């Protein structure tokens, strides 16, 4: 593993890819999804976000059927596949747990003993509440329990006066268990008592061997909200450029670079947990595309750490694809890869030249996409433009994690700002 360097280690955690070598040294190759499977699962997540924002409650079962028809039978489903993992401590004495972090989710949860119904396989030992001196259940009558409904969309549950949470993700994976309080240790000297989290007794899904999920959304039960007194709802991350390199997740504004460029956060109707953004233009090869800002704003836009491929309004994607293909016409095209329809065969080339792509945000912020965020590599003979179109122009635009690679992305929930800095992982 690469050590964290040049960071304020007081509140920094190392970020690794869920299927990278640092994550699971003993993960069997059979359990690592193919790129086609990753993209299929990404499509399921996107459909889930779109249906949530469109209040289309009947879509989950349909998606479950679609996923079952296209994926080989495995132990349950997965919650996306472009996920990144951090390690933090829970309980007294502290137990280290590897958790997927997700800006599109609010509740933090982990699998808990005795797993009254079922637990999927994880790499860390499953957390045992009975072995911790600081664990306590949340009562049904508490305000914290009442506020669960706004996070999960499920009605209040109780078991012998103990608060019960249940959360289902777009790919039909889920976690159900006791809502509880526990000591959370981010780093050796950053500790929070009475952190509200889900202690999962019934969990299904291939979470890549992770012990659960870390919710970084905007709801009051998310980690940024629960630690707001110390960190003022400020956190930042840099996603590593490959599965074998590392990035970071950092809380607070200590050591924040002055070169971060900030734009305004917006709120998406019906999606208060998501971080809304406003993209006003795009460029390919230094030339802005002729896409009206109204098209880019038609369905609203969010930035999401758990979606792999950026989804654009089809009108905008068509303009991007056309300009990109025009500047790449010297290279032979290859067959499409799942949702990616602009692919190339580079097997006869030692070097290739690709046009730069930039996104433009409000307040004059230009964010250049790293080359590793422009292309998605299945093999040297199938390298694809890493963008896709939504079904229609009124679906929410999603700025995905492939296009965020190597950027430091800064979330400032108190000032309602989001910032970007190139070369963020170094």
Tab-separated table of C-alpha atoms in Angstrom:
chain	number	residue	atom	x	y	z
A	1	UNK	CA	0.000	0.000	0.000
A	2	UNK	CA	1.060	3.549	-0.691
A	3	UNK	CA	1.252	5.678	2.481
A	4	UNK	CA	-0.645	8.944	2.728
A	5	UNK	CA	1.805	11.773	2.243
A	6	UNK	CA	1.482	15.531	2.174
A	7	UNK	CA	-1.828	15.423	4.032
A	8	UNK	CA	-3.056	16.564	7.403
A	9	UNK	CA	-3.266	13.067	8.879
A	10	UNK	CA	-5.421	14.194	11.796
A	11	UNK	CA	-8.583	13.720	9.790
A	12	UNK	CA	-7.483	11.900	6.614
A	13	UNK	CA	-8.349	8.360	5.602
A	14	UNK	CA	-6.804	6.362	2.796
A	15	UNK	CA	-9.134	5.588	-0.128
A	16	UNK	CA	-8.775	2.415	-2.193
A	17	UNK	CA	-10.889	0.866	-4.928
A	18	UNK	CA	-13.252	-1.894	-3.830
A	19	UNK	CA	-11.622	-4.465	-6.137
A	20	UNK	CA	-8.060	-3.151	-5.945
A	21	UNK	CA	-5.171	-5.264	-4.605
A	22	UNK	CA	-4.984	-3.203	-1.392
A	23	UNK	CA	-8.634	-3.948	-0.709
A	24	UNK	CA	-8.804	-7.698	-0.768
A	25	UNK	CA	-5.581	-9.619	-1.208
A	26	UNK	CA	-7.470	-12.904	-1.085
A	27	UNK	CA	-10.419	-11.936	-3.283
A	28	UNK	CA	-11.025	-14.716	-5.806
A	29	UNK	CA	-10.856	-13.686	-9.450
A	30	UNK	CA	-14.281	-15.250	-9.965
A	31	UNK	CA	-15.776	-12.686	-7.585
A	32	UNK	CA	-14.355	-9.640	-9.379
A	33	UNK	CA	-16.949	-8.352	-11.847
A	34	UNK	CA	-16.096	-7.901	-15.530
A	35	UNK	CA	-16.221	-4.404	-16.995
A	36	UNK	CA	-19.486	-5.310	-18.739
A	37	UNK	CA	-20.964	-6.336	-15.372
A	38	UNK	CA	-19.669	-3.150	-13.700
A	39	UNK	CA	-21.375	-1.052	-16.381
A	40	UNK	CA	-24.606	-3.059	-16.137
A	41	UNK	CA	-24.677	-2.560	-12.377
A	42	UNK	CA	-23.907	1.116	-12.875
A	43	UNK	CA	-26.940	1.361	-15.156
A	44	UNK	CA	-29.067	-0.216	-12.424
A	45	UNK	CA	-27.832	2.368	-9.901
A	46	UNK	CA	-28.570	5.208	-12.329
A	47	UNK	CA	-32.093	3.902	-12.982
A	48	UNK	CA	-32.577	3.763	-9.240
A	49	UNK	CA	-31.497	7.404	-8.794
A	50	UNK	CA	-33.710	8.503	-11.675
A	51	UNK	CA	-36.717	6.601	-10.320
A	52	UNK	CA	-36.158	7.976	-6.816
A	53	UNK	CA	-36.083	11.531	-8.130
A	54	UNK	CA	-39.062	10.904	-10.410
A	55	UNK	CA	-40.981	9.264	-7.523
A	56	UNK	CA	-41.480	6.176	-9.713
A	57	UNK	CA	-41.981	3.693	-6.895
A	58	UNK	CA	-42.746	0.742	-9.147
A	59	UNK	CA	-39.303	0.574	-10.722
A	60	UNK	CA	-37.370	-1.483	-8.156
A	61	UNK	CA	-38.905	-4.847	-9.003
A	62	UNK	CA	-38.457	-4.227	-12.714
A	63	UNK	CA	-34.780	-3.481	-12.176
A	64	UNK	CA	-34.386	-6.583	-10.070
A	65	UNK	CA	-35.726	-8.662	-12.941
A	66	UNK	CA	-33.469	-6.913	-15.469
A	67	UNK	CA	-30.394	-7.486	-13.310
A	68	UNK	CA	-31.258	-11.149	-12.762
A	69	UNK	CA	-31.634	-11.664	-16.502
A	70	UNK	CA	-28.239	-10.207	-17.359
A	71	UNK	CA	-25.970	-11.200	-14.491
A	72	UNK	CA	-24.622	-14.640	-13.626
A	73	UNK	CA	-26.213	-16.025	-10.465
A	74	UNK	CA	-24.206	-14.925	-7.455
A	75	UNK	CA	-24.858	-14.398	-3.777
A	76	UNK	CA	-27.331	-11.511	-3.966
A	77	UNK	CA	-26.853	-8.197	-5.758
A	78	UNK	CA	-24.360	-5.375	-5.516
A	79	UNK	CA	-24.653	-1.694	-4.727
A	80	UNK	CA	-22.909	-0.376	-7.827
A	81	UNK	CA	-19.359	-1.406	-8.688
A	82	UNK	CA	-17.376	1.803	-8.902
A	83	UNK	CA	-17.163	2.021	-5.164
A	84	UNK	CA	-14.294	3.224	-3.022
A	85	UNK	CA	-13.405	2.045	0.453
A	86	UNK	CA	-12.055	3.664	3.629
A	87	UNK	CA	-11.185	2.078	6.978
A	88	UNK	CA	-12.479	3.469	10.252
A	89	UNK	CA	-12.943	2.234	13.814
A	90	UNK	CA	-16.145	1.412	15.658
A	91	UNK	CA	-16.762	0.481	19.287
A	92	UNK	CA	-14.709	0.127	22.483
A	93	UNK	CA	-12.255	-1.508	22.110
A	94	UNK	CA	-12.044	-0.196	18.552
A	95	UNK	CA	-12.655	-2.586	15.678
A	96	UNK	CA	-11.446	-1.482	12.250
A	97	UNK	CA	-13.995	-1.820	9.471
A	98	UNK	CA	-13.679	-1.260	5.735
A	99	UNK	CA	-16.700	0.708	4.495
A	100	UNK	CA	-17.790	1.846	1.030
A	101	UNK	CA	-18.231	5.621	1.085
A	102	UNK	CA	-21.134	7.077	-0.842
A	103	UNK	CA	-22.184	10.708	-1.318
A	104	UNK	CA	-25.584	9.471	-2.523
A	105	UNK	CA	-26.422	7.734	0.790
A	106	UNK	CA	-27.021	9.035	4.315
A	107	UNK	CA	-27.059	6.161	6.795
A	108	UNK	CA	-23.802	4.571	7.872
A	109	UNK	CA	-24.233	0.873	8.626
A	110	UNK	CA	-22.218	-2.256	9.189
A	111	UNK	CA	-23.054	-5.929	9.540
A	112	UNK	CA	-23.509	-6.982	13.169
A	113	UNK	CA	-23.366	-10.216	15.123
A	114	UNK	CA	-25.383	-12.351	15.689
A	115	UNK	CA	-26.766	-11.831	12.105
A	116	UNK	CA	-30.293	-12.821	13.093
A	117	UNK	CA	-31.301	-13.411	9.464
A	118	UNK	CA	-28.346	-13.303	7.067
A	119	UNK	CA	-24.959	-11.684	6.479
A	120	UNK	CA	-22.947	-11.671	3.264
A	121	UNK	CA	-19.227	-12.505	3.272
A	122	UNK	CA	-16.965	-9.643	4.348
A	123	UNK	CA	-13.216	-9.440	4.836
A	124	UNK	CA	-13.175	-7.935	8.355
A	125	UNK	CA	-14.588	-9.845	11.339
A	126	UNK	CA	-18.269	-8.925	11.721
A	127	UNK	CA	-18.825	-6.255	14.373
A	128	UNK	CA	-20.075	-7.623	17.708
A	129	UNK	CA	-22.104	-5.070	19.749
A	130	UNK	CA	-21.952	-7.263	22.844
A	131	UNK	CA	-18.146	-6.946	22.857
A	132	UNK	CA	-18.239	-3.133	22.937
A	133	UNK	CA	-18.667	-1.144	26.162
A	134	UNK	CA	-19.972	1.943	24.318
A	135	UNK	CA	-22.763	0.391	22.232
A	136	UNK	CA	-26.409	1.272	22.881
A	137	UNK	CA	-29.644	0.812	20.930
A	138	UNK	CA	-31.780	3.815	19.953
A	139	UNK	CA	-35.306	3.780	21.381
A	140	UNK	CA	-38.402	3.941	19.189
A	141	UNK	CA	-39.584	7.127	20.861
A	142	UNK	CA	-36.399	9.110	20.126
A	143	UNK	CA	-36.189	11.950	17.603
A	144	UNK	CA	-33.339	10.099	15.873
A	145	UNK	CA	-35.624	7.160	15.196
A	146	UNK	CA	-38.387	9.407	13.891
A	147	UNK	CA	-35.992	11.063	11.445
A	148	UNK	CA	-35.119	7.702	9.855
A	149	UNK	CA	-38.172	7.899	7.608
A	150	UNK	CA	-36.782	10.851	5.642
A	151	UNK	CA	-33.558	8.928	4.986
A	152	UNK	CA	-34.816	5.451	4.143
A	153	UNK	CA	-38.265	6.213	2.765
A	154	UNK	CA	-39.553	3.376	4.937
A	155	UNK	CA	-42.089	3.681	7.750
A	156	UNK	CA	-40.911	3.567	11.362
A	157	UNK	CA	-40.062	0.107	12.656
A	158	UNK	CA	-39.750	-1.141	16.228
A	159	UNK	CA	-38.676	-4.316	17.967
A	160	UNK	CA	-39.310	-4.388	21.741
A	161	UNK	CA	-39.102	-0.560	21.874
A	162	UNK	CA	-35.784	-0.626	19.933
A	163	UNK	CA	-35.625	1.417	16.713
A	164	UNK	CA	-35.298	-0.678	13.552
A	165	UNK	CA	-33.904	0.695	10.265
A	166	UNK	CA	-34.218	-0.777	6.803
A	167	UNK	CA	-32.616	0.534	3.643
A	168	UNK	CA	-32.809	-0.870	0.131
A	169	UNK	CA	-30.605	0.210	-2.738
A	170	UNK	CA	-31.476	0.436	-6.406
A	171	UNK	CA	-29.939	-2.931	-7.230
A	172	UNK	CA	-32.117	-4.685	-4.599
A	173	UNK	CA	-29.309	-5.088	-2.092
A	174	UNK	CA	-30.379	-4.084	1.409
A	175	UNK	CA	-29.533	-3.800	5.096
A	176	UNK	CA	-32.008	-4.179	7.967
A	177	UNK	CA	-31.221	-4.091	11.665
A	178	UNK	CA	-31.121	-2.070	14.876
A	179	UNK	CA	-30.517	1.672	14.846
A	180	UNK	CA	-27.823	2.321	17.437
A	181	UNK	CA	-25.203	4.638	18.945
A	182	UNK	CA	-21.512	3.848	19.144
A	183	UNK	CA	-18.062	5.400	19.425
A	184	UNK	CA	-16.718	6.213	15.952
A	185	UNK	CA	-12.949	6.544	15.465
A	186	UNK	CA	-11.909	8.268	12.237
A	187	UNK	CA	-8.229	8.490	13.178
A	188	UNK	CA	-6.365	7.867	16.427
A	189	UNK	CA	-7.090	11.371	17.700
A	190	UNK	CA	-10.456	12.100	16.034
A	191	UNK	CA	-13.205	10.257	17.918
A	192	UNK	CA	-16.963	10.829	18.141
A	193	UNK	CA	-19.191	9.432	20.880
A	194	UNK	CA	-22.827	8.453	20.287
A	195	UNK	CA	-22.526	8.230	16.510
A	196	UNK	CA	-25.830	7.043	15.026
A	197	UNK	CA	-25.481	4.052	12.703
A	198	UNK	CA	-27.244	0.924	11.504
A	199	UNK	CA	-26.301	-2.390	13.097
A	200	UNK	CA	-27.313	-4.797	10.324
A	201	UNK	CA	-28.902	-8.107	11.251
A	202	UNK	CA	-30.188	-8.946	7.764
A	203	UNK	CA	-27.965	-7.876	4.886
A	204	UNK	CA	-27.791	-9.043	1.296
A	205	UNK	CA	-25.631	-7.917	-1.595
A	206	UNK	CA	-22.110	-8.263	-2.915
A	207	UNK	CA	-20.509	-5.247	-1.308
A	208	UNK	CA	-17.064	-6.330	-2.481
A	209	UNK	CA	-16.216	-7.758	0.930
A	210	UNK	CA	-16.701	-4.356	2.577
A	211	UNK	CA	-18.250	-4.389	6.057
A	212	UNK	CA	-20.947	-1.877	5.140
A	213	UNK	CA	-21.463	1.655	3.944
A	214	UNK	CA	-20.415	5.148	5.049
A	215	UNK	CA	-23.132	7.714	4.274
A	216	UNK	CA	-21.792	11.109	3.157
A	217	UNK	CA	-25.091	12.590	1.926
A	218	UNK	CA	-26.766	15.839	3.030
A	219	UNK	CA	-29.389	14.448	5.435
A	220	UNK	CA	-29.023	15.126	9.181
A	221	UNK	CA	-28.175	11.460	9.863
A	222	UNK	CA	-25.175	11.426	7.495
A	223	UNK	CA	-21.612	11.503	8.810
A	224	UNK	CA	-20.952	15.130	7.681
A	225	UNK	CA	-24.108	16.272	9.505
A	226	UNK	CA	-23.388	14.288	12.682
A	227	UNK	CA	-19.829	15.662	12.863
A	228	UNK	CA	-20.783	19.214	11.785
A	229	UNK	CA	-19.738	20.895	15.053
A	230	UNK	CA	-16.127	19.820	14.468
A	231	UNK	CA	-15.886	19.708	10.673
A	232	UNK	CA	-18.605	22.235	9.623
A	233	UNK	CA	-19.950	19.731	7.033
A	234	UNK	CA	-16.710	20.018	5.064
A	235	UNK	CA	-15.067	16.945	3.543
A	236	UNK	CA	-13.000	16.250	0.463
A	237	UNK	CA	-11.724	13.238	-1.413
A	238	UNK	CA	-9.487	12.274	-4.274
A	239	UNK	CA	-10.358	9.066	-6.099
A	240	UNK	CA	-7.287	7.082	-7.197
A	241	UNK	CA	-6.519	6.889	-10.916
A	242	UNK	CA	-6.340	3.082	-10.917
A	243	UNK	CA	-7.369	0.140	-8.770
A	244	UNK	CA	-3.751	-0.281	-7.623
A	245	UNK	CA	-3.213	3.311	-6.428
A	246	UNK	CA	-4.646	5.184	-3.451
A	247	UNK	CA	-6.483	8.429	-2.778
A	248	UNK	CA	-7.888	10.018	0.369
A	249	UNK	CA	-11.043	11.053	2.194
A	250	UNK	CA	-10.463	14.045	4.463
A	251	UNK	CA	-12.761	15.821	6.932
A	252	UNK	CA	-12.607	19.521	7.796
A	253	UNK	CA	-10.806	22.359	6.059
A	254	UNK	CA	-7.367	22.040	7.674
A	255	UNK	CA	-4.699	22.212	4.993
A	256	UNK	CA	-7.230	22.884	2.227
A	257	UNK	CA	-5.420	24.093	-0.888
A	258	UNK	CA	-5.950	27.697	-1.993
A	259	UNK	CA	-6.090	26.457	-5.595
A	260	UNK	CA	-9.515	24.824	-5.096
A	261	UNK	CA	-12.104	26.496	-7.351
A	262	UNK	CA	-15.605	26.667	-5.855
A	263	UNK	CA	-19.043	26.645	-7.453
A	264	UNK	CA	-22.499	26.662	-5.867
A	265	UNK	CA	-24.289	23.569	-4.546
A	266	UNK	CA	-27.954	23.286	-5.444
A	267	UNK	CA	-30.823	21.203	-4.073
A	268	UNK	CA	-32.598	18.696	-6.309
A	269	UNK	CA	-36.367	18.462	-5.890
A	270	UNK	CA	-37.166	15.153	-4.183
A	271	UNK	CA	-33.467	14.392	-3.733
A	272	UNK	CA	-32.431	16.460	-0.735
A	273	UNK	CA	-29.713	13.937	0.165
A	274	UNK	CA	-27.889	14.431	-3.150
A	275	UNK	CA	-25.335	17.143	-3.883
A	276	UNK	CA	-26.798	19.216	-6.712
A	277	UNK	CA	-24.533	21.015	-9.197
A	278	UNK	CA	-25.037	23.281	-12.206
A	279	UNK	CA	-23.076	22.429	-15.369
A	280	UNK	CA	-23.414	25.236	-17.902
A	281	UNK	CA	-21.132	24.083	-20.746
A	282	UNK	CA	-18.738	21.402	-22.022
A	283	UNK	CA	-15.737	21.532	-24.330
A	284	UNK	CA	-13.886	19.000	-26.495
A	285	UNK	CA	-10.373	19.776	-27.711
A	286	UNK	CA	-10.587	23.281	-26.260
A	287	UNK	CA	-13.749	24.180	-28.207
A	288	UNK	CA	-17.061	24.618	-26.389
A	289	UNK	CA	-19.907	22.451	-27.652
A	290	UNK	CA	-23.034	24.127	-28.981
A	291	UNK	CA	-25.281	22.854	-26.185
A	292	UNK	CA	-27.654	25.312	-24.548
A	293	UNK	CA	-27.354	25.693	-20.777
A	294	UNK	CA	-31.102	24.973	-20.584
A	295	UNK	CA	-30.518	21.442	-21.937
A	296	UNK	CA	-27.805	20.781	-19.344
A	297	UNK	CA	-30.133	22.117	-16.614
A	298	UNK	CA	-33.382	20.515	-17.822
A	299	UNK	CA	-33.447	17.635	-15.334
A	300	UNK	CA	-31.078	19.076	-12.745
A	301	UNK	CA	-27.648	17.607	-12.036
A	302	UNK	CA	-25.879	15.851	-9.151
A	303	UNK	CA	-22.337	14.747	-8.372
A	304	UNK	CA	-22.191	11.157	-7.102
A	305	UNK	CA	-19.230	9.133	-5.796
A	306	UNK	CA	-21.027	5.830	-6.431
A	307	UNK	CA	-22.019	6.215	-10.104
A	308	UNK	CA	-19.210	5.083	-12.414
A	309	UNK	CA	-20.009	6.757	-15.764
A	310	UNK	CA	-21.215	10.357	-16.159
A	311	UNK	CA	-24.750	10.459	-17.610
A	312	UNK	CA	-25.618	13.407	-19.831
A	313	UNK	CA	-28.891	14.565	-21.404
A	314	UNK	CA	-29.037	12.699	-24.763
A	315	UNK	CA	-28.902	15.997	-26.701
A	316	UNK	CA	-25.678	16.938	-24.869
A	317	UNK	CA	-24.179	13.452	-25.173
A	318	UNK	CA	-24.849	13.416	-28.923
A	319	UNK	CA	-22.915	16.685	-29.328
A	320	UNK	CA	-20.040	15.388	-27.157
A	321	UNK	CA	-19.856	12.066	-29.027
A	322	UNK	CA	-19.928	13.747	-32.428
A	323	UNK	CA	-17.102	16.161	-31.556
A	324	UNK	CA	-15.024	13.402	-29.928
A	325	UNK	CA	-15.419	10.998	-32.866
A	326	UNK	CA	-14.494	13.741	-35.308
A	327	UNK	CA	-11.206	14.383	-33.478
A	328	UNK	CA	-10.498	10.639	-33.129
A	329	UNK	CA	-11.244	9.645	-36.728
A	330	UNK	CA	-7.661	8.472	-37.352
A	331	UNK	CA	-8.158	5.508	-35.008
A	332	UNK	CA	-10.144	2.354	-35.868
A	333	UNK	CA	-13.355	1.947	-33.920
A	334	UNK	CA	-14.213	-1.162	-31.894
A	335	UNK	CA	-17.529	-2.695	-30.896
A	336	UNK	CA	-19.516	-0.977	-28.101
A	337	UNK	CA	-19.056	-2.040	-24.469
A	338	UNK	CA	-22.428	-2.205	-22.704
A	339	UNK	CA	-23.689	1.401	-22.366
A	340	UNK	CA	-20.509	2.831	-23.968
A	341	UNK	CA	-21.005	3.239	-27.718
A	342	UNK	CA	-17.814	5.034	-28.816
A	343	UNK	CA	-14.917	2.592	-28.544
A	344	UNK	CA	-11.533	2.265	-30.246
A	345	UNK	CA	-8.938	-0.407	-31.022
A	346	UNK	CA	-5.510	0.884	-29.990
A	347	UNK	CA	-3.714	-2.474	-30.306
A	348	UNK	CA	-1.500	-1.252	-33.204
A	349	UNK	CA	-0.486	2.028	-31.538
A	350	UNK	CA	2.302	2.689	-29.038
A	351	UNK	CA	0.929	6.181	-28.240
A	352	UNK	CA	-2.439	7.798	-28.856
A	353	UNK	CA	-3.565	11.405	-28.736
A	354	UNK	CA	-7.001	12.188	-27.310
A	355	UNK	CA	-8.829	15.524	-27.184
A	356	UNK	CA	-9.181	17.187	-23.788
A	357	UNK	CA	-12.667	17.392	-22.297
A	358	UNK	CA	-13.716	20.022	-19.744
A	359	UNK	CA	-16.884	20.693	-17.745
A	360	UNK	CA	-17.854	24.273	-16.948
A	361	UNK	CA	-19.756	25.183	-13.780
A	362	UNK	CA	-21.353	28.313	-12.391
A	363	UNK	CA	-18.983	31.019	-11.085
A	364	UNK	CA	-16.645	30.513	-14.042
A	365	UNK	CA	-15.218	27.202	-12.825
A	366	UNK	CA	-13.654	24.980	-15.500
A	367	UNK	CA	-12.874	21.389	-14.518
A	368	UNK	CA	-10.597	19.545	-16.982
A	369	UNK	CA	-11.190	15.796	-16.997
A	370	UNK	CA	-8.071	13.678	-16.507
A	371	UNK	CA	-7.225	11.411	-19.463
A	372	UNK	CA	-8.041	8.421	-17.248
A	373	UNK	CA	-11.501	9.926	-16.792
A	374	UNK	CA	-12.105	10.412	-20.522
A	375	UNK	CA	-11.492	6.795	-21.532
A	376	UNK	CA	-12.752	3.547	-19.992
A	377	UNK	CA	-10.369	0.678	-20.777
A	378	UNK	CA	-11.748	-2.842	-21.141
A	379	UNK	CA	-8.702	-3.994	-23.125
A	380	UNK	CA	-6.194	-2.337	-25.479
A	381	UNK	CA	-8.488	-3.308	-28.344
A	382	UNK	CA	-11.613	-1.867	-26.687
A	383	UNK	CA	-11.065	1.575	-25.160
A	384	UNK	CA	-14.261	3.615	-24.866
A	385	UNK	CA	-15.378	7.201	-24.346
A	386	UNK	CA	-16.413	7.122	-20.669
A	387	UNK	CA	-19.674	9.054	-20.981
A	388	UNK	CA	-23.217	7.895	-21.705
A	389	UNK	CA	-26.565	9.463	-22.476
A	390	UNK	CA	-29.670	9.387	-20.294
A	391	UNK	CA	-32.977	8.143	-21.696
A	392	UNK	CA	-34.316	11.682	-22.108
A	393	UNK	CA	-33.216	15.273	-21.538
A	394	UNK	CA	-35.290	15.575	-18.355
A	395	UNK	CA	-33.522	12.782	-16.460
A	396	UNK	CA	-31.094	14.114	-13.851
A	397	UNK	CA	-27.538	14.571	-15.139
A	398	UNK	CA	-25.078	12.565	-13.000
A	399	UNK	CA	-21.406	13.525	-12.706
A	400	UNK	CA	-19.849	10.106	-12.043
A	401	UNK	CA	-16.666	8.925	-10.358
A	402	UNK	CA	-14.663	7.988	-13.484
A	403	UNK	CA	-14.662	11.675	-14.461
A	404	UNK	CA	-13.703	12.655	-10.888
A	405	UNK	CA	-10.474	10.610	-10.826
A	406	UNK	CA	-7.351	12.476	-9.635
A	407	UNK	CA	-9.395	15.612	-8.765
A	408	UNK	CA	-9.688	16.776	-5.184
A	409	UNK	CA	-13.427	17.311	-4.783
A	410	UNK	CA	-14.347	19.496	-1.792
A	411	UNK	CA	-17.855	19.506	-0.297
A	412	UNK	CA	-18.775	22.450	1.915
A	413	UNK	CA	-22.287	21.774	3.175
A	414	UNK	CA	-22.413	24.817	5.453
A	415	UNK	CA	-21.545	27.360	2.756
A	416	UNK	CA	-23.381	25.273	0.115
A	417	UNK	CA	-20.321	25.157	-2.130
A	418	UNK	CA	-18.445	22.439	-3.999
A	419	UNK	CA	-14.835	22.827	-5.113
A	420	UNK	CA	-12.417	21.146	-7.517
A	421	UNK	CA	-8.630	20.997	-7.703
A	422	UNK	CA	-6.620	19.189	-10.365
A	423	UNK	CA	-3.811	16.840	-9.285
A	424	UNK	CA	-5.595	16.222	-6.009
A	425	UNK	CA	-4.172	12.798	-5.109
A	426	UNK	CA	-0.529	13.875	-5.168
